[in-house]
mmCIF file of C-alpha atoms in Angstrom:
data_model
loop_
_atom_site.group_PDB
_atom_site.id
_atom_site.type_symbol
_atom_site.label_atom_id
_atom_site.label_comp_id
_atom_site.label_asym_id
_atom_site.label_seq_id
_atom_site.Cartn_x
_atom_site.Cartn_y
_atom_site.Cartn_z
ATOM 1 C CA UNK A 1 125.111 39.969 -121.941
ATOM 2 C CA UNK A 2 122.494 42.104 -123.688
ATOM 3 C CA UNK A 3 121.587 40.766 -127.103
ATOM 4 C CA UNK A 4 118.605 42.657 -128.526
ATOM 5 C CA UNK A 5 117.289 41.621 -131.896
ATOM 6 C CA UNK A 6 116.522 44.784 -133.788
ATOM 7 C CA UNK A 7 116.785 46.232 -137.253
ATOM 8 C CA UNK A 8 117.620 49.886 -137.842
ATOM 9 C CA UNK A 9 114.077 50.910 -138.737
ATOM 10 C CA UNK A 10 112.619 49.331 -135.615
ATOM 11 C CA UNK A 11 115.295 50.875 -133.414
ATOM 12 C CA UNK A 12 114.468 54.268 -134.829
ATOM 13 C CA UNK A 13 110.772 53.755 -134.166
ATOM 14 C CA UNK A 14 111.514 52.910 -130.517
ATOM 15 C CA UNK A 15 113.504 56.114 -130.138
ATOM 16 C CA UNK A 16 110.656 58.134 -131.604
ATOM 17 C CA UNK A 17 108.042 56.769 -129.201
ATOM 18 C CA UNK A 18 105.633 59.541 -128.238
ATOM 19 C CA UNK A 19 104.854 58.447 -124.700
ATOM 20 C CA UNK A 20 106.505 56.571 -121.867
ATOM 21 C CA UNK A 21 103.973 54.730 -119.758
ATOM 22 C CA UNK A 22 104.044 54.018 -116.024
ATOM 23 C CA UNK A 23 105.069 50.534 -114.958
ATOM 24 C CA UNK A 24 103.479 47.815 -112.833
ATOM 25 C CA UNK A 25 105.842 45.120 -111.571
ATOM 26 C CA UNK A 26 104.933 41.506 -110.792
ATOM 27 C CA UNK A 27 107.278 39.559 -108.525
ATOM 28 C CA UNK A 28 108.349 35.920 -108.678
ATOM 29 C CA UNK A 29 107.720 32.837 -106.540
ATOM 30 C CA UNK A 30 108.813 33.221 -102.925
ATOM 31 C CA UNK A 31 109.271 36.976 -103.310
ATOM 32 C CA UNK A 32 107.070 39.910 -102.320
ATOM 33 C CA UNK A 33 106.555 43.539 -103.263
ATOM 34 C CA UNK A 34 107.246 44.284 -99.592
ATOM 35 C CA UNK A 35 110.793 42.895 -99.788
ATOM 36 C CA UNK A 36 113.695 45.321 -100.040
ATOM 37 C CA UNK A 37 114.900 43.782 -103.293
ATOM 38 C CA UNK A 38 111.631 44.364 -105.139
ATOM 39 C CA UNK A 39 111.377 47.872 -103.707
ATOM 40 C CA UNK A 40 114.838 48.616 -105.081
ATOM 41 C CA UNK A 41 114.003 47.219 -108.506
ATOM 42 C CA UNK A 42 110.734 49.161 -108.612
ATOM 43 C CA UNK A 43 112.563 52.397 -107.792
ATOM 44 C CA UNK A 44 115.136 51.641 -110.495
ATOM 45 C CA UNK A 45 112.416 51.128 -113.114
ATOM 46 C CA UNK A 46 110.759 54.423 -112.178
ATOM 47 C CA UNK A 47 114.052 56.311 -112.205
ATOM 48 C CA UNK A 48 115.164 54.828 -115.531
ATOM 49 C CA UNK A 49 111.926 55.671 -117.313
ATOM 50 C CA UNK A 50 111.223 58.844 -115.311
ATOM 51 C CA UNK A 51 107.653 57.672 -114.747
ATOM 52 C CA UNK A 52 105.489 56.236 -112.013
ATOM 53 C CA UNK A 53 106.387 52.640 -111.107
ATOM 54 C CA UNK A 54 104.815 50.346 -108.546
ATOM 55 C CA UNK A 55 105.122 46.711 -107.546
ATOM 56 C CA UNK A 56 101.641 45.217 -107.397
ATOM 57 C CA UNK A 57 101.197 42.663 -104.582
ATOM 58 C CA UNK A 58 98.492 40.017 -104.462
ATOM 59 C CA UNK A 59 98.345 40.190 -100.669
ATOM 60 C CA UNK A 60 98.120 42.999 -98.128
ATOM 61 C CA UNK A 61 101.221 42.061 -96.136
ATOM 62 C CA UNK A 62 104.631 40.527 -96.827
ATOM 63 C CA UNK A 63 103.499 37.151 -95.496
ATOM 64 C CA UNK A 64 100.214 37.188 -97.389
ATOM 65 C CA UNK A 65 101.798 38.371 -100.626
ATOM 66 C CA UNK A 66 104.453 35.655 -100.396
ATOM 67 C CA UNK A 67 102.042 32.890 -99.424
ATOM 68 C CA UNK A 68 99.580 33.782 -102.169
ATOM 69 C CA UNK A 69 102.345 33.012 -104.646
ATOM 70 C CA UNK A 70 102.005 29.403 -103.545
ATOM 71 C CA UNK A 71 98.652 28.675 -101.951
ATOM 72 C CA UNK A 72 96.311 30.858 -104.019
ATOM 73 C CA UNK A 73 95.446 29.765 -107.533
ATOM 74 C CA UNK A 74 96.863 31.380 -110.640
ATOM 75 C CA UNK A 75 93.516 32.884 -111.612
ATOM 76 C CA UNK A 76 92.888 34.235 -108.116
ATOM 77 C CA UNK A 77 96.335 35.854 -108.103
ATOM 78 C CA UNK A 78 95.382 37.513 -111.376
ATOM 79 C CA UNK A 79 92.107 38.682 -109.843
ATOM 80 C CA UNK A 80 93.964 40.235 -106.896
ATOM 81 C CA UNK A 81 96.489 41.876 -109.222
ATOM 82 C CA UNK A 82 93.670 43.298 -111.357
ATOM 83 C CA UNK A 83 91.845 44.713 -108.333
ATOM 84 C CA UNK A 84 95.016 46.442 -107.131
ATOM 85 C CA UNK A 85 95.724 47.870 -110.591
ATOM 86 C CA UNK A 86 92.218 49.255 -110.904
ATOM 87 C CA UNK A 87 92.553 50.966 -107.533
ATOM 88 C CA UNK A 88 95.777 52.699 -108.559
ATOM 89 C CA UNK A 89 95.118 55.995 -110.336
ATOM 90 C CA UNK A 90 98.740 56.089 -111.474
ATOM 91 C CA UNK A 91 97.998 53.182 -113.822
ATOM 92 C CA UNK A 92 94.606 54.337 -115.050
ATOM 93 C CA UNK A 93 95.788 55.449 -118.495
ATOM 94 C CA UNK A 94 97.551 52.178 -119.298
ATOM 95 C CA UNK A 95 100.916 50.817 -118.239
ATOM 96 C CA UNK A 96 103.885 48.598 -118.999
ATOM 97 C CA UNK A 97 104.031 45.301 -117.133
ATOM 98 C CA UNK A 98 107.521 44.356 -115.923
ATOM 99 C CA UNK A 99 107.413 40.798 -114.645
ATOM 100 C CA UNK A 100 109.871 38.363 -113.135
ATOM 101 C CA UNK A 101 109.678 34.557 -113.185
ATOM 102 C CA UNK A 102 106.245 33.445 -111.943
ATOM 103 C CA UNK A 103 105.051 37.043 -112.008
ATOM 104 C CA UNK A 104 104.824 36.641 -115.764
ATOM 105 C CA UNK A 105 101.921 34.261 -115.328
ATOM 106 C CA UNK A 106 100.166 37.008 -113.367
ATOM 107 C CA UNK A 107 100.976 39.603 -116.020
ATOM 108 C CA UNK A 108 99.904 37.359 -118.891
ATOM 109 C CA UNK A 109 96.698 36.410 -117.076
ATOM 110 C CA UNK A 110 95.880 40.051 -116.427
ATOM 111 C CA UNK A 111 96.334 40.880 -120.107
ATOM 112 C CA UNK A 112 94.137 38.072 -121.346
ATOM 113 C CA UNK A 113 91.451 38.096 -118.658
ATOM 114 C CA UNK A 114 91.193 41.832 -117.855
ATOM 115 C CA UNK A 115 93.441 44.341 -119.645
ATOM 116 C CA UNK A 116 91.474 47.310 -118.348
ATOM 117 C CA UNK A 117 93.358 49.552 -117.850
ATOM 118 C CA UNK A 118 95.393 48.190 -120.737
ATOM 119 C CA UNK A 119 98.943 46.852 -120.767
ATOM 120 C CA UNK A 120 100.952 48.616 -123.462
ATOM 121 C CA UNK A 121 104.145 46.538 -123.378
ATOM 122 C CA UNK A 122 105.375 43.514 -121.431
ATOM 123 C CA UNK A 123 108.948 42.911 -120.286
ATOM 124 C CA UNK A 124 109.091 39.219 -119.360
ATOM 125 C CA UNK A 125 112.237 38.270 -117.430
ATOM 126 C CA UNK A 126 112.745 34.496 -117.141
ATOM 127 C CA UNK A 127 109.009 33.959 -117.257
ATOM 128 C CA UNK A 128 106.630 31.043 -116.766
ATOM 129 C CA UNK A 129 104.433 32.408 -119.552
ATOM 130 C CA UNK A 130 103.512 29.088 -121.199
ATOM 131 C CA UNK A 131 104.066 26.931 -118.163
ATOM 132 C CA UNK A 132 106.666 24.393 -117.105
ATOM 133 C CA UNK A 133 106.977 20.680 -117.790
ATOM 134 C CA UNK A 134 108.750 19.958 -114.481
ATOM 135 C CA UNK A 135 110.038 21.637 -111.341
ATOM 136 C CA UNK A 136 113.691 20.526 -111.460
ATOM 137 C CA UNK A 137 115.047 23.093 -109.002
ATOM 138 C CA UNK A 138 112.551 22.429 -106.236
ATOM 139 C CA UNK A 139 114.320 20.639 -103.370
ATOM 140 C CA UNK A 140 111.905 18.663 -101.124
ATOM 141 C CA UNK A 141 114.510 18.682 -98.349
ATOM 142 C CA UNK A 142 115.259 22.403 -98.535
ATOM 143 C CA UNK A 143 113.625 25.584 -97.290
ATOM 144 C CA UNK A 144 110.732 25.212 -99.725
ATOM 145 C CA UNK A 145 110.335 21.555 -98.779
ATOM 146 C CA UNK A 146 106.589 21.564 -97.952
ATOM 147 C CA UNK A 147 105.745 23.308 -101.225
ATOM 148 C CA UNK A 148 108.089 21.091 -103.249
ATOM 149 C CA UNK A 149 106.619 17.937 -101.773
ATOM 150 C CA UNK A 150 103.106 19.143 -102.551
ATOM 151 C CA UNK A 151 104.119 19.970 -106.125
ATOM 152 C CA UNK A 152 105.624 16.498 -106.520
ATOM 153 C CA UNK A 153 102.520 14.811 -105.139
ATOM 154 C CA UNK A 154 100.229 16.718 -107.496
ATOM 155 C CA UNK A 155 102.274 16.188 -110.668
ATOM 156 C CA UNK A 156 101.252 13.629 -113.254
ATOM 157 C CA UNK A 157 97.693 12.325 -113.408
ATOM 158 C CA UNK A 158 96.754 14.135 -110.201
ATOM 159 C CA UNK A 159 97.502 17.580 -111.618
ATOM 160 C CA UNK A 160 94.416 18.015 -113.752
ATOM 161 C CA UNK A 161 91.338 17.803 -111.586
ATOM 162 C CA UNK A 162 89.025 20.546 -110.380
ATOM 163 C CA UNK A 163 90.284 19.937 -106.850
ATOM 164 C CA UNK A 164 94.041 19.970 -107.460
ATOM 165 C CA UNK A 165 93.926 22.978 -109.793
ATOM 166 C CA UNK A 166 92.546 24.882 -106.814
ATOM 167 C CA UNK A 167 95.342 23.992 -104.420
ATOM 168 C CA UNK A 168 98.568 25.528 -105.667
ATOM 169 C CA UNK A 169 99.634 28.287 -108.065
ATOM 170 C CA UNK A 170 102.478 26.199 -109.500
ATOM 171 C CA UNK A 171 100.179 23.336 -110.505
ATOM 172 C CA UNK A 172 98.054 25.770 -112.491
ATOM 173 C CA UNK A 173 100.913 26.486 -114.925
ATOM 174 C CA UNK A 174 102.209 22.907 -114.969
ATOM 175 C CA UNK A 175 101.985 21.729 -118.579
ATOM 176 C CA UNK A 176 102.810 18.045 -118.814
ATOM 177 C CA UNK A 177 103.564 17.252 -122.493
ATOM 178 C CA UNK A 178 102.526 13.651 -121.894
ATOM 179 C CA UNK A 179 99.038 14.723 -120.810
ATOM 180 C CA UNK A 180 98.175 17.846 -122.816
ATOM 181 C CA UNK A 181 95.868 15.897 -125.126
ATOM 182 C CA UNK A 182 93.997 14.326 -122.229
ATOM 183 C CA UNK A 183 90.388 15.152 -121.413
ATOM 184 C CA UNK A 184 91.471 16.071 -117.868
ATOM 185 C CA UNK A 185 93.978 18.695 -119.036
ATOM 186 C CA UNK A 186 91.534 20.222 -121.473
ATOM 187 C CA UNK A 187 88.728 20.318 -118.924
ATOM 188 C CA UNK A 188 90.520 21.490 -115.792
ATOM 189 C CA UNK A 189 93.867 23.173 -116.499
ATOM 190 C CA UNK A 190 93.873 26.939 -115.987
ATOM 191 C CA UNK A 191 96.814 27.180 -118.371
ATOM 192 C CA UNK A 192 94.949 25.210 -121.034
ATOM 193 C CA UNK A 193 92.147 27.776 -120.827
ATOM 194 C CA UNK A 194 94.595 30.672 -121.286
ATOM 195 C CA UNK A 195 96.237 28.905 -124.237
ATOM 196 C CA UNK A 196 92.832 28.147 -125.784
ATOM 197 C CA UNK A 197 93.894 24.485 -125.702
ATOM 198 C CA UNK A 198 90.907 23.509 -123.601
ATOM 199 C CA UNK A 199 87.311 22.627 -124.350
ATOM 200 C CA UNK A 200 86.274 26.271 -124.725
ATOM 201 C CA UNK A 201 87.819 28.869 -127.042
ATOM 202 C CA UNK A 202 87.777 32.344 -125.489
ATOM 203 C CA UNK A 203 88.055 35.012 -128.161
ATOM 204 C CA UNK A 204 88.487 37.739 -125.530
ATOM 205 C CA UNK A 205 91.750 36.135 -124.426
ATOM 206 C CA UNK A 206 93.085 36.361 -127.974
ATOM 207 C CA UNK A 207 91.797 39.874 -128.579
ATOM 208 C CA UNK A 208 93.400 41.145 -125.384
ATOM 209 C CA UNK A 209 96.699 39.383 -126.064
ATOM 210 C CA UNK A 210 97.138 40.954 -129.504
ATOM 211 C CA UNK A 211 96.319 44.416 -128.126
ATOM 212 C CA UNK A 212 99.729 44.585 -126.400
ATOM 213 C CA UNK A 213 102.245 46.474 -128.546
ATOM 214 C CA UNK A 214 105.422 44.614 -127.574
ATOM 215 C CA UNK A 215 106.155 41.379 -125.742
ATOM 216 C CA UNK A 216 109.843 41.412 -124.788
ATOM 217 C CA UNK A 217 110.929 37.929 -123.769
ATOM 218 C CA UNK A 218 114.170 37.440 -121.820
ATOM 219 C CA UNK A 219 115.461 33.860 -121.461
ATOM 220 C CA UNK A 220 118.101 32.598 -119.023
ATOM 221 C CA UNK A 221 120.432 30.439 -121.110
ATOM 222 C CA UNK A 222 121.344 28.195 -118.147
ATOM 223 C CA UNK A 223 118.001 28.248 -116.368
ATOM 224 C CA UNK A 224 117.501 25.383 -113.915
ATOM 225 C CA UNK A 225 114.064 26.496 -112.707
ATOM 226 C CA UNK A 226 111.976 26.859 -115.873
ATOM 227 C CA UNK A 227 111.924 23.542 -117.728
ATOM 228 C CA UNK A 228 112.348 23.717 -120.645
ATOM 229 C CA UNK A 229 113.836 27.193 -120.587
ATOM 230 C CA UNK A 230 112.699 27.694 -124.183
ATOM 231 C CA UNK A 231 109.321 28.342 -122.565
ATOM 232 C CA UNK A 232 110.676 31.778 -121.660
ATOM 233 C CA UNK A 233 110.632 32.428 -125.422
ATOM 234 C CA UNK A 234 107.142 30.871 -125.901
ATOM 235 C CA UNK A 235 108.577 27.435 -126.788
ATOM 236 C CA UNK A 236 107.755 24.060 -125.242
ATOM 237 C CA UNK A 237 108.322 20.327 -125.356
ATOM 238 C CA UNK A 238 106.574 18.679 -128.284
ATOM 239 C CA UNK A 239 103.323 17.025 -127.283
ATOM 240 C CA UNK A 240 104.069 13.532 -126.042
ATOM 241 C CA UNK A 241 107.798 14.161 -125.538
ATOM 242 C CA UNK A 242 110.072 15.138 -122.677
ATOM 243 C CA UNK A 243 113.083 15.508 -124.981
ATOM 244 C CA UNK A 244 112.132 17.337 -128.171
ATOM 245 C CA UNK A 245 111.916 21.084 -127.588
ATOM 246 C CA UNK A 246 109.947 23.208 -130.050
ATOM 247 C CA UNK A 247 110.859 26.857 -130.650
ATOM 248 C CA UNK A 248 107.989 29.315 -130.587
ATOM 249 C CA UNK A 249 107.093 29.158 -134.285
ATOM 250 C CA UNK A 250 106.736 25.358 -134.199
ATOM 251 C CA UNK A 251 104.421 25.150 -131.191
ATOM 252 C CA UNK A 252 100.768 24.267 -131.761
ATOM 253 C CA UNK A 253 99.561 27.517 -130.159
ATOM 254 C CA UNK A 254 101.683 29.484 -132.653
ATOM 255 C CA UNK A 255 100.912 27.397 -135.751
ATOM 256 C CA UNK A 256 97.181 27.538 -135.007
ATOM 257 C CA UNK A 257 97.392 31.056 -133.510
ATOM 258 C CA UNK A 258 95.324 29.862 -130.563
ATOM 259 C CA UNK A 259 95.703 32.970 -128.411
ATOM 260 C CA UNK A 260 97.217 35.493 -130.826
ATOM 261 C CA UNK A 261 100.952 34.827 -130.571
ATOM 262 C CA UNK A 262 101.395 34.372 -134.326
ATOM 263 C CA UNK A 263 99.406 37.521 -135.024
ATOM 264 C CA UNK A 264 101.629 39.581 -132.713
ATOM 265 C CA UNK A 265 104.810 38.031 -134.110
ATOM 266 C CA UNK A 266 103.853 38.655 -137.735
ATOM 267 C CA UNK A 267 103.273 42.334 -137.046
ATOM 268 C CA UNK A 268 106.717 42.553 -135.374
ATOM 269 C CA UNK A 269 105.604 42.627 -131.746
ATOM 270 C CA UNK A 270 107.671 39.763 -130.266
ATOM 271 C CA UNK A 271 111.254 40.470 -129.181
ATOM 272 C CA UNK A 272 113.788 37.983 -127.839
ATOM 273 C CA UNK A 273 116.669 38.645 -125.508
ATOM 274 C CA UNK A 274 118.796 36.467 -123.216
ATOM 275 C CA UNK A 275 121.001 36.416 -120.157
ATOM 276 C CA UNK A 276 123.974 34.084 -119.803
ATOM 277 C CA UNK A 277 123.379 32.540 -116.370
ATOM 278 C CA UNK A 278 120.765 30.770 -114.259
ATOM 279 C CA UNK A 279 117.229 31.727 -113.288
ATOM 280 C CA UNK A 280 116.813 35.345 -112.167
ATOM 281 C CA UNK A 281 120.528 36.063 -112.582
ATOM 282 C CA UNK A 282 120.676 39.438 -114.263
ATOM 283 C CA UNK A 283 122.337 42.737 -113.481
ATOM 284 C CA UNK A 284 120.881 46.158 -112.837
ATOM 285 C CA UNK A 285 122.713 47.300 -115.939
ATOM 286 C CA UNK A 286 120.929 44.669 -118.032
ATOM 287 C CA UNK A 287 117.530 45.661 -116.633
ATOM 288 C CA UNK A 288 118.199 49.333 -117.321
ATOM 289 C CA UNK A 289 119.317 48.491 -120.856
ATOM 290 C CA UNK A 290 116.114 46.554 -121.590
ATOM 291 C CA UNK A 291 113.971 49.364 -120.234
ATOM 292 C CA UNK A 292 115.789 52.063 -122.188
ATOM 293 C CA UNK A 293 115.935 50.023 -125.378
ATOM 294 C CA UNK A 294 112.331 48.883 -125.542
ATOM 295 C CA UNK A 295 110.318 51.435 -123.534
ATOM 296 C CA UNK A 296 111.935 54.799 -124.307
#
């Protein structure tokens, strides 16, 4: 069910938007831009907005693009995404980033680390934007067994070393609330660096983040993949707890405005929406409605 939060004045300003930008799509874990499903979604985005739309892979083939979503680091996926964007003349004047699940980490990383050409608006569908505290829907005995077992073996104290942060994309956005104050997390976590929670504060990351006009955050109410699912709305477990969930405005990165989230929110640039079901369960009609409502 579509549930946009909007006041009349803001709705009117959306309708009066002077330009509709092209779109770059970022796919989720286990998916690929070369799959029929992502091709169909990309075509739907382009048709709905009547602009250029492209799914940006981080590998040259279906197998490589899929595998890089596991066995290439988060930062290196962002680097590959950025290189592809810069080689695409259709995106040269700026673009909207439409991202699904893990693809939101790629989109967010591109914004903060590159943003040239610039991202104008972000549509985040069930995204891993501020990481996950667990991988509860990863079955070690299932199809993704080898990846799930590796994730499990790297969780906990093993997650935050220079070596392990270079092994697996999913470990790079693993944010263990029991370890976020540790020296290891601050020194080695790629996510900590993006959040400006680490040992170095990067002002470019904050400047690039606030340059995006709108961040549209769609949460799956019954998500069993992103834990806690409030992370899809920039929330998280409280530091030191695996039970208390903080909404966005109570998180340390918001209160201290570590990477610009509070700045964007206070100017009216954060929008929340939700779907009723599990992870990546949404309809074409819902996607079209988000695109028309926020981008046109």
